[in-house]
PDB file of C-alpha atoms in Angstrom:
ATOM      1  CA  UNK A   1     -45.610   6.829  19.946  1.00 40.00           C
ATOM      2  CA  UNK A   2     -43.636   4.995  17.246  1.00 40.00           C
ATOM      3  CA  UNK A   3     -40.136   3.621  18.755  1.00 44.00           C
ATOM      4  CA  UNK A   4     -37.298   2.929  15.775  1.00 46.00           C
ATOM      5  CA  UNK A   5     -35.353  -0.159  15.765  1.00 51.00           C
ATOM      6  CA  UNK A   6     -32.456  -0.011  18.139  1.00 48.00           C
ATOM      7  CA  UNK A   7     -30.353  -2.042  15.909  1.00 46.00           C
ATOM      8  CA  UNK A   8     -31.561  -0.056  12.749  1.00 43.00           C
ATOM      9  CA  UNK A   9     -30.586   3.244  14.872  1.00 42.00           C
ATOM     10  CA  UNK A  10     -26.951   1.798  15.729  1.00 59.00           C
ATOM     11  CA  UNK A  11     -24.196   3.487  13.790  1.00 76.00           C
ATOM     12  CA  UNK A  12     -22.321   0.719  11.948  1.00 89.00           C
ATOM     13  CA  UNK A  13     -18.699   1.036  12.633  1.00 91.00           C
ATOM     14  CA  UNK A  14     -17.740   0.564   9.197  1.00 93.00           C
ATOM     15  CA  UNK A  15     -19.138   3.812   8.329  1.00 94.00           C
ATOM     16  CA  UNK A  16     -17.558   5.449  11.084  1.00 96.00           C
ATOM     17  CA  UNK A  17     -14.171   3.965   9.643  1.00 96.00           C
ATOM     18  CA  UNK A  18     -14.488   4.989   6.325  1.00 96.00           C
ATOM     19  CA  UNK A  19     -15.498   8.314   7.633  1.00 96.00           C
ATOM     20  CA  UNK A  20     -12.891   8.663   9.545  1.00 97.00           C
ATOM     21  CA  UNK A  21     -10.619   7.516   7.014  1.00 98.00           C
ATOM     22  CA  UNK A  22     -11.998  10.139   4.558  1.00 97.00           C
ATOM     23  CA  UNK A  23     -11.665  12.979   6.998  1.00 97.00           C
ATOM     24  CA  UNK A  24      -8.187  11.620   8.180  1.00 97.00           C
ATOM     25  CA  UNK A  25      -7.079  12.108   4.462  1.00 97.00           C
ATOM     26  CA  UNK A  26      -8.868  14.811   3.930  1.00 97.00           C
ATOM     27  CA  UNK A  27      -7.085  16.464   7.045  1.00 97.00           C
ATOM     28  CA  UNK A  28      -3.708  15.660   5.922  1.00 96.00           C
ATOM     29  CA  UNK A  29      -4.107  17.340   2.626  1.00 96.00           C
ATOM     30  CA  UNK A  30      -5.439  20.732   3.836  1.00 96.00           C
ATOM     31  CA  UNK A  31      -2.290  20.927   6.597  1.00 95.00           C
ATOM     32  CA  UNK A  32       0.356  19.919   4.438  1.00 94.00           C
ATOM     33  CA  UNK A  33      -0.514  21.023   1.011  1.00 94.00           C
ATOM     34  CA  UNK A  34      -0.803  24.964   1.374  1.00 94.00           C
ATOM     35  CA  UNK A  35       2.187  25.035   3.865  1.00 93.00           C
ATOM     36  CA  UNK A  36       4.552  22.997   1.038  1.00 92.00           C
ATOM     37  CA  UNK A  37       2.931  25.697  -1.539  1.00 93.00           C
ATOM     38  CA  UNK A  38       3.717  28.367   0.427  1.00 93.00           C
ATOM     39  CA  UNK A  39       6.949  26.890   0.903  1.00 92.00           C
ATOM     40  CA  UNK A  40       7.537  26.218  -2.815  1.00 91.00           C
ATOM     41  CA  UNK A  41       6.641  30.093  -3.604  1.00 91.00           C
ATOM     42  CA  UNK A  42       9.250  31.612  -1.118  1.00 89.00           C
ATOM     43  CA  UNK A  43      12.146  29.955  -1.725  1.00 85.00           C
ATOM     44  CA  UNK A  44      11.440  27.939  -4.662  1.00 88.00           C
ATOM     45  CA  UNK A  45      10.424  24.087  -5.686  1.00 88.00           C
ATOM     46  CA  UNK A  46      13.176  21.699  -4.928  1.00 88.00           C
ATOM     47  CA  UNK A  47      13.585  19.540  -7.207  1.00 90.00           C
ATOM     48  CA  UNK A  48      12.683  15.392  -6.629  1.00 90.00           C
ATOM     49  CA  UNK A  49      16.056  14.083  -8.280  1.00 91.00           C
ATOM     50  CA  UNK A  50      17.735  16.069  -4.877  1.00 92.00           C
ATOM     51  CA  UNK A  51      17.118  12.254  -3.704  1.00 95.00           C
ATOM     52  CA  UNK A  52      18.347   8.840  -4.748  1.00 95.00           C
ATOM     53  CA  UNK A  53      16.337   7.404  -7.689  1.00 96.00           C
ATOM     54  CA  UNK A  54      15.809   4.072  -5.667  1.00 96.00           C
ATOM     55  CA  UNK A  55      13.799   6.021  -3.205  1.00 96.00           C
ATOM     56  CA  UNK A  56      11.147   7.368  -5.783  1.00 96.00           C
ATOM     57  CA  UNK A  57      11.275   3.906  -7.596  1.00 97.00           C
ATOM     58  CA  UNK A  58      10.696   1.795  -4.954  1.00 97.00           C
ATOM     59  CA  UNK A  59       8.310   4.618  -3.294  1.00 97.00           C
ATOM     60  CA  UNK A  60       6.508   3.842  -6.330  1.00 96.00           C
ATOM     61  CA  UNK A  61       6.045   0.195  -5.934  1.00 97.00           C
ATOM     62  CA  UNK A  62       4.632   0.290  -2.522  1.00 96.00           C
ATOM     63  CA  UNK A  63       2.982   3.542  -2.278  1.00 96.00           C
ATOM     64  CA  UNK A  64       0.307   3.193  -5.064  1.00 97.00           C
ATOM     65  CA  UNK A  65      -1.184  -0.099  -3.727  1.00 97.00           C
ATOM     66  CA  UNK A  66      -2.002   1.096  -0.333  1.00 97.00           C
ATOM     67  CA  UNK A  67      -3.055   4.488  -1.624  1.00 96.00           C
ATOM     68  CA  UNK A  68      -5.844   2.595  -3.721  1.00 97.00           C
ATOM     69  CA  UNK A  69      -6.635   0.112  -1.517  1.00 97.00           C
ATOM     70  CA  UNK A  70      -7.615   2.550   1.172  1.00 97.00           C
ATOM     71  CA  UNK A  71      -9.232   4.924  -1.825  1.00 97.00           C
ATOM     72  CA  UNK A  72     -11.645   1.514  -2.652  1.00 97.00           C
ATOM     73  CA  UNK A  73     -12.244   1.039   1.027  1.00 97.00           C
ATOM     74  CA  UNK A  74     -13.848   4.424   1.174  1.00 96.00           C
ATOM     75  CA  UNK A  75     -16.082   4.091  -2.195  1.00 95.00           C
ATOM     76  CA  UNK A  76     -16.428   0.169  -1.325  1.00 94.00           C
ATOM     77  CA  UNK A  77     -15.385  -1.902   1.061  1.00 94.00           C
ATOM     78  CA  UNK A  78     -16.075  -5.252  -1.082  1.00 94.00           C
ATOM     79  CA  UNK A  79     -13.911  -4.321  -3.295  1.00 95.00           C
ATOM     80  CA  UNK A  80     -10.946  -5.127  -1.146  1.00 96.00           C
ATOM     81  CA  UNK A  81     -12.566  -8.111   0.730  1.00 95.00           C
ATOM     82  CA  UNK A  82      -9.694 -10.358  -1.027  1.00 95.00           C
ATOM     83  CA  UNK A  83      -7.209  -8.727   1.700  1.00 96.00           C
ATOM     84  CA  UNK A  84      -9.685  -7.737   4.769  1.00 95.00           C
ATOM     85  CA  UNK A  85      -8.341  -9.451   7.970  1.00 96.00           C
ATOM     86  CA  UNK A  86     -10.969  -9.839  10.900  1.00 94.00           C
ATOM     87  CA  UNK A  87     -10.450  -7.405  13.428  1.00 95.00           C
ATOM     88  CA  UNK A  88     -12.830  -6.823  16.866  1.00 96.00           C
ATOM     89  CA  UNK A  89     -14.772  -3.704  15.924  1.00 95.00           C
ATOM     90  CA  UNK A  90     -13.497  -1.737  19.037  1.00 95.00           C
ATOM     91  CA  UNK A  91     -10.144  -2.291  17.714  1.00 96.00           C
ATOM     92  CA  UNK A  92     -11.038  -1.128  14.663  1.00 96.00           C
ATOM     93  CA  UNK A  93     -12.399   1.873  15.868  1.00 96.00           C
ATOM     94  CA  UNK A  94      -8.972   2.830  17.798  1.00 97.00           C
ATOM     95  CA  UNK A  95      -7.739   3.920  14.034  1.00 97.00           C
ATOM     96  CA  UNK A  96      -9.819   6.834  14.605  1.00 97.00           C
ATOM     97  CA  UNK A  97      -7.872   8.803  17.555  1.00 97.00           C
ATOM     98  CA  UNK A  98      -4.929   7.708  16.315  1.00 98.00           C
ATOM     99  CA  UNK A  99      -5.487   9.015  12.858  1.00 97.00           C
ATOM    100  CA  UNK A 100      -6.758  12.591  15.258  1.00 98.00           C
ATOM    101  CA  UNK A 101      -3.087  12.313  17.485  1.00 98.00           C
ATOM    102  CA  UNK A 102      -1.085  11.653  13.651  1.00 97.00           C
ATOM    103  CA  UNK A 103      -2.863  14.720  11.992  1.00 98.00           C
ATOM    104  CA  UNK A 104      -2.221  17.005  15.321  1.00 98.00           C
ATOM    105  CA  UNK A 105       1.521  15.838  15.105  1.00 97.00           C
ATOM    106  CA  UNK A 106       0.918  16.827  11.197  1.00 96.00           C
ATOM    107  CA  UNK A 107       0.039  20.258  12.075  1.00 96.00           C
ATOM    108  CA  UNK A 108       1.745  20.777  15.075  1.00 97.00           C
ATOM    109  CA  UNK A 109       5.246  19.956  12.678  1.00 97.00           C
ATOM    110  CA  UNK A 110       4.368  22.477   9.655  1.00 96.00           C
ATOM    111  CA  UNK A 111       3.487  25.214  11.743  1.00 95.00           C
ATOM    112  CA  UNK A 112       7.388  25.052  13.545  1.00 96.00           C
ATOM    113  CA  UNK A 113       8.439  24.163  10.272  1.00 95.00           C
ATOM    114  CA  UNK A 114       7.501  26.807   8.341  1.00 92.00           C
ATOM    115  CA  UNK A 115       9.308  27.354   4.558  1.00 92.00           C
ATOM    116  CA  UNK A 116      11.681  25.306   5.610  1.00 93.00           C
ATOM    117  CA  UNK A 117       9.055  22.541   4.402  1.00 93.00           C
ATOM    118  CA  UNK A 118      10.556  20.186   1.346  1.00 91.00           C
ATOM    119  CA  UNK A 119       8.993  17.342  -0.438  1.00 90.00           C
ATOM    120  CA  UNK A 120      13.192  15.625  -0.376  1.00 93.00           C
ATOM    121  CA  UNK A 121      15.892  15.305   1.993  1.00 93.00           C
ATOM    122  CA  UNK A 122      17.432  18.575   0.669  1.00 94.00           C
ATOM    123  CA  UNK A 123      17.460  21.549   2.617  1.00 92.00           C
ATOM    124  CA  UNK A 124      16.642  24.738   1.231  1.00 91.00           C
ATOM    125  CA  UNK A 125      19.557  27.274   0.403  1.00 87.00           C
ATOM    126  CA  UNK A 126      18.533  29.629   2.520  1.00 88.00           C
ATOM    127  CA  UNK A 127      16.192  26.911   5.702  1.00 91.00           C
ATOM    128  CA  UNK A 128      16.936  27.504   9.222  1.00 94.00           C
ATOM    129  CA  UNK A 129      17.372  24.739  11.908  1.00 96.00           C
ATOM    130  CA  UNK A 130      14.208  24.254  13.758  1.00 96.00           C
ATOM    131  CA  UNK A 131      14.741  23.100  17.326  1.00 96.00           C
ATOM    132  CA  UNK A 132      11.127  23.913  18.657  1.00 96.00           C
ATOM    133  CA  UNK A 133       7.725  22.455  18.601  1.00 97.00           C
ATOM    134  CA  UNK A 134       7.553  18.830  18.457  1.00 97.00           C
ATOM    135  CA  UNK A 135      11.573  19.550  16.752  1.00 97.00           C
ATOM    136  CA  UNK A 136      12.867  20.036  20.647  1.00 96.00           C
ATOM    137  CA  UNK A 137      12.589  16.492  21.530  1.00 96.00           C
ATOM    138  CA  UNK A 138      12.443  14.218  17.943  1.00 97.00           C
ATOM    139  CA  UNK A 139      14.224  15.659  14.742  1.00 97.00           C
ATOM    140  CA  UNK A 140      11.812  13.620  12.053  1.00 97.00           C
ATOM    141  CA  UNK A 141       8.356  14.507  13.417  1.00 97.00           C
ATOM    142  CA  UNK A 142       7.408  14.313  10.029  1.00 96.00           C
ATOM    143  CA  UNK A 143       7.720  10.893   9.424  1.00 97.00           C
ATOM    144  CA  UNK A 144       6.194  10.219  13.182  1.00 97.00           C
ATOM    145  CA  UNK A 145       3.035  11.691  12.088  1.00 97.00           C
ATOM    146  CA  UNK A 146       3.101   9.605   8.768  1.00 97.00           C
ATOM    147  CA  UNK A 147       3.926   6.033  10.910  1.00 97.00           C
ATOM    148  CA  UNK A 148       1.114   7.472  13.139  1.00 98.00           C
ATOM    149  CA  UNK A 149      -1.521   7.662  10.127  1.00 98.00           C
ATOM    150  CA  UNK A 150      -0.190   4.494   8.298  1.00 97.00           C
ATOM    151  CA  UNK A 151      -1.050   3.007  11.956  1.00 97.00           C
ATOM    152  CA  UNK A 152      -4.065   4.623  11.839  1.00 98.00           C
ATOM    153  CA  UNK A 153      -4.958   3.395   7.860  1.00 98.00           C
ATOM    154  CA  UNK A 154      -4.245   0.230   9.025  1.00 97.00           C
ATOM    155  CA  UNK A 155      -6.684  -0.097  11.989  1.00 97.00           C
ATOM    156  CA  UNK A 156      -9.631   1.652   9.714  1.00 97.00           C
ATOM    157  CA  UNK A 157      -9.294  -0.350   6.932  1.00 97.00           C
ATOM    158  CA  UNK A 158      -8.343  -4.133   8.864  1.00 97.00           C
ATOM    159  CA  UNK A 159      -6.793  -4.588   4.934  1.00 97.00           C
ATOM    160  CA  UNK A 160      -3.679  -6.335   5.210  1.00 97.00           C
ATOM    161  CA  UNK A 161      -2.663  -4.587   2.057  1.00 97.00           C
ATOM    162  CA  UNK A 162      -2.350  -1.681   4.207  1.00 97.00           C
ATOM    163  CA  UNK A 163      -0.857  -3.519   6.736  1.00 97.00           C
ATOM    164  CA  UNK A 164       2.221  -4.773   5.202  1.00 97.00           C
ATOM    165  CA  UNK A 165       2.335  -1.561   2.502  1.00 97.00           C
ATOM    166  CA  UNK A 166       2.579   0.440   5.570  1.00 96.00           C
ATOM    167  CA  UNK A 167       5.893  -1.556   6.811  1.00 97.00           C
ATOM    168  CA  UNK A 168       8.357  -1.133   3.525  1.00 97.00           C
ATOM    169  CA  UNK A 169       6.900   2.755   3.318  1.00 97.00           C
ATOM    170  CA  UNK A 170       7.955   3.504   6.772  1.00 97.00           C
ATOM    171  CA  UNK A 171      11.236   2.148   6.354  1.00 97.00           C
ATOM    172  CA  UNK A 172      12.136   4.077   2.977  1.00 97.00           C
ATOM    173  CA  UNK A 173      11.315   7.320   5.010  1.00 97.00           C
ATOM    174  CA  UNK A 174      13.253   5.855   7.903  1.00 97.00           C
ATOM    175  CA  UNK A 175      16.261   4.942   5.116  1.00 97.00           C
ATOM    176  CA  UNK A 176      15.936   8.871   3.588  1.00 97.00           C
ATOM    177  CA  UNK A 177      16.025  10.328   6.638  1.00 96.00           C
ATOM    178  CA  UNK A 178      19.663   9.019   7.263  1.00 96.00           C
ATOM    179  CA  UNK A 179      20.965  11.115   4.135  1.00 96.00           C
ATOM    180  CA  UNK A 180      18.824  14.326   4.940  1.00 96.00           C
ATOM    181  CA  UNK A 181      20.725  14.346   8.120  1.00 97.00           C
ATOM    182  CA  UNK A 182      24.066  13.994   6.186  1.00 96.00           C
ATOM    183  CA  UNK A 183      23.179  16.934   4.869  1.00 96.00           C
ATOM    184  CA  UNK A 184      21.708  18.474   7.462  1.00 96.00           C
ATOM    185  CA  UNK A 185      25.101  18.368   9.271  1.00 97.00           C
ATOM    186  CA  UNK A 186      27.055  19.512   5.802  1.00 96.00           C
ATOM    187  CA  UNK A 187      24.642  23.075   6.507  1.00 95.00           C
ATOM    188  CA  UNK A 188      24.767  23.348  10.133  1.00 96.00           C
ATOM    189  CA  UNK A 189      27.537  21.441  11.142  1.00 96.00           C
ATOM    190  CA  UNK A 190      28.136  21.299  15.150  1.00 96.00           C
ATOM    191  CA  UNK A 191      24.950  23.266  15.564  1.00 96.00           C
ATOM    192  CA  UNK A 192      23.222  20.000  13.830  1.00 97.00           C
ATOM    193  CA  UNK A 193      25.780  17.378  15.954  1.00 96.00           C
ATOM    194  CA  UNK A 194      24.677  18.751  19.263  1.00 96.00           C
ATOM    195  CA  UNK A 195      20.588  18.785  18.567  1.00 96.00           C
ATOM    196  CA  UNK A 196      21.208  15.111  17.136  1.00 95.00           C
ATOM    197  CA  UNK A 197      23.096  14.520  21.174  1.00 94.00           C
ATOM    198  CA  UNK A 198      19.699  15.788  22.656  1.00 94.00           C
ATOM    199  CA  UNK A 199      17.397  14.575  20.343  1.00 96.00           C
ATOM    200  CA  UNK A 200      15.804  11.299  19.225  1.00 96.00           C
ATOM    201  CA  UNK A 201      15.295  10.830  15.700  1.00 96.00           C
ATOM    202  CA  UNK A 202      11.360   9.236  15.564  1.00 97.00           C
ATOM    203  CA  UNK A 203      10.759   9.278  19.104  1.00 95.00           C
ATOM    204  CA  UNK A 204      11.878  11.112  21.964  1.00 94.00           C
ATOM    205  CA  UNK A 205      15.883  10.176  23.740  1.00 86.00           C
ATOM    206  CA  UNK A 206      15.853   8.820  26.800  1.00 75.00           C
ATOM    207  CA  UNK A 207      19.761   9.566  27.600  1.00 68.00           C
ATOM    208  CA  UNK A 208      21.645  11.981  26.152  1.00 59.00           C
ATOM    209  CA  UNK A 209      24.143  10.467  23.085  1.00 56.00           C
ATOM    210  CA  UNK A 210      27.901  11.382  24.135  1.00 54.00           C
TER     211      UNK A 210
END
């Protein structure tokens, strides 16, 4: 009987990281595109310019260049060999089930969210305060789940484009999220001040905020 080559049989774990890239990005789309759609068509697109112009400018700048790194990475990985950094393959491979735990926050998010979903920091006219779901102990799981999957790019790809892209992203969402609150609080006033007391705003609070 003919044995195959262990070695040739071995799955190389830069396939599984571009596959799980692939399907990471692939996930992301199908949970948040038809829930912002649906979103959209009940209550109506909000406009973009709801938010500072610095924030879509600079989004710009950053966003792209990870975006198409991590696009070559999955057609071919030489292409972005300028910016690979060397990385243990185990390590690596950790990018996958944190790219899973990002995409079940993901879900887990829209489904509590419901139409209340925006692409901006501006509530809808007629949104709702969530306080359940992954909402009863963080009030940005949102952005969580996108730290979680930048986290996760970064292991798959070992590109330090990603890397450092991932940082300056992050912190515009971080920076954004301090005027949707703002506003938050102009719509639901006290009802908003005492889920911010209980409430962490990335991860969960430790203490209750006097």
């Amino acid at each position: 009987r003919r044995v195959g080559n262990p070695s040739s049989m071995a799955l190389d774990p830069e396939t599984v990281c571009r596959v799980a890239l692939g399907l990471m990005f692939l996930g992301a789309v199908c949970i948040g595109l038809p829930h912002r759609q649906r979103a959209d068509r009940a209550g109506g697109r909000v406009s973009i310019r709801a938010d500072p112009a610095w924030f879509w400018i600079l989004m710009g700048l950053v966003g792209p260049p990870v975006t198409l790194v991590c696009v070559a990475f999955l057609i071919q990985p030489r292409w972005v060999d300028f910016a690979s950094i060397a990385a243990p393959p185990w390590l690596r491979l950790t990018g996958a089930p944190a790219g899973l735990a990002g995409l079940a926050l993901f879900g887990w998010m829209f489904r509590h969210l419901g139409l209340n979903v925006t692409s901006t920091s501006m509530p809808r006219g007629n949104a709702t305060l969530v306080t359940t779901g992954p909402y009863r102990w963080i009030r940005h799981p949102m952005y969580s789940a996108v730290l979680i999957l930048l986290a996760a790019a970064s292991l798959l790809t070992a590109n330090a484009v990603v890397v450092i892209g991932g940082f300056p992203i992050f912190a515009l969402l971080a920076a954004r999220s301090h005027l949707e609150e703002q506003r938050l609080v102009e719509k639901f006033g006290d009802a908003y001040r005492t889920y911010q007391s209980r409430t962490g705003r990335f991860l969960p609070r430790l203490t209750r905020r006097r």
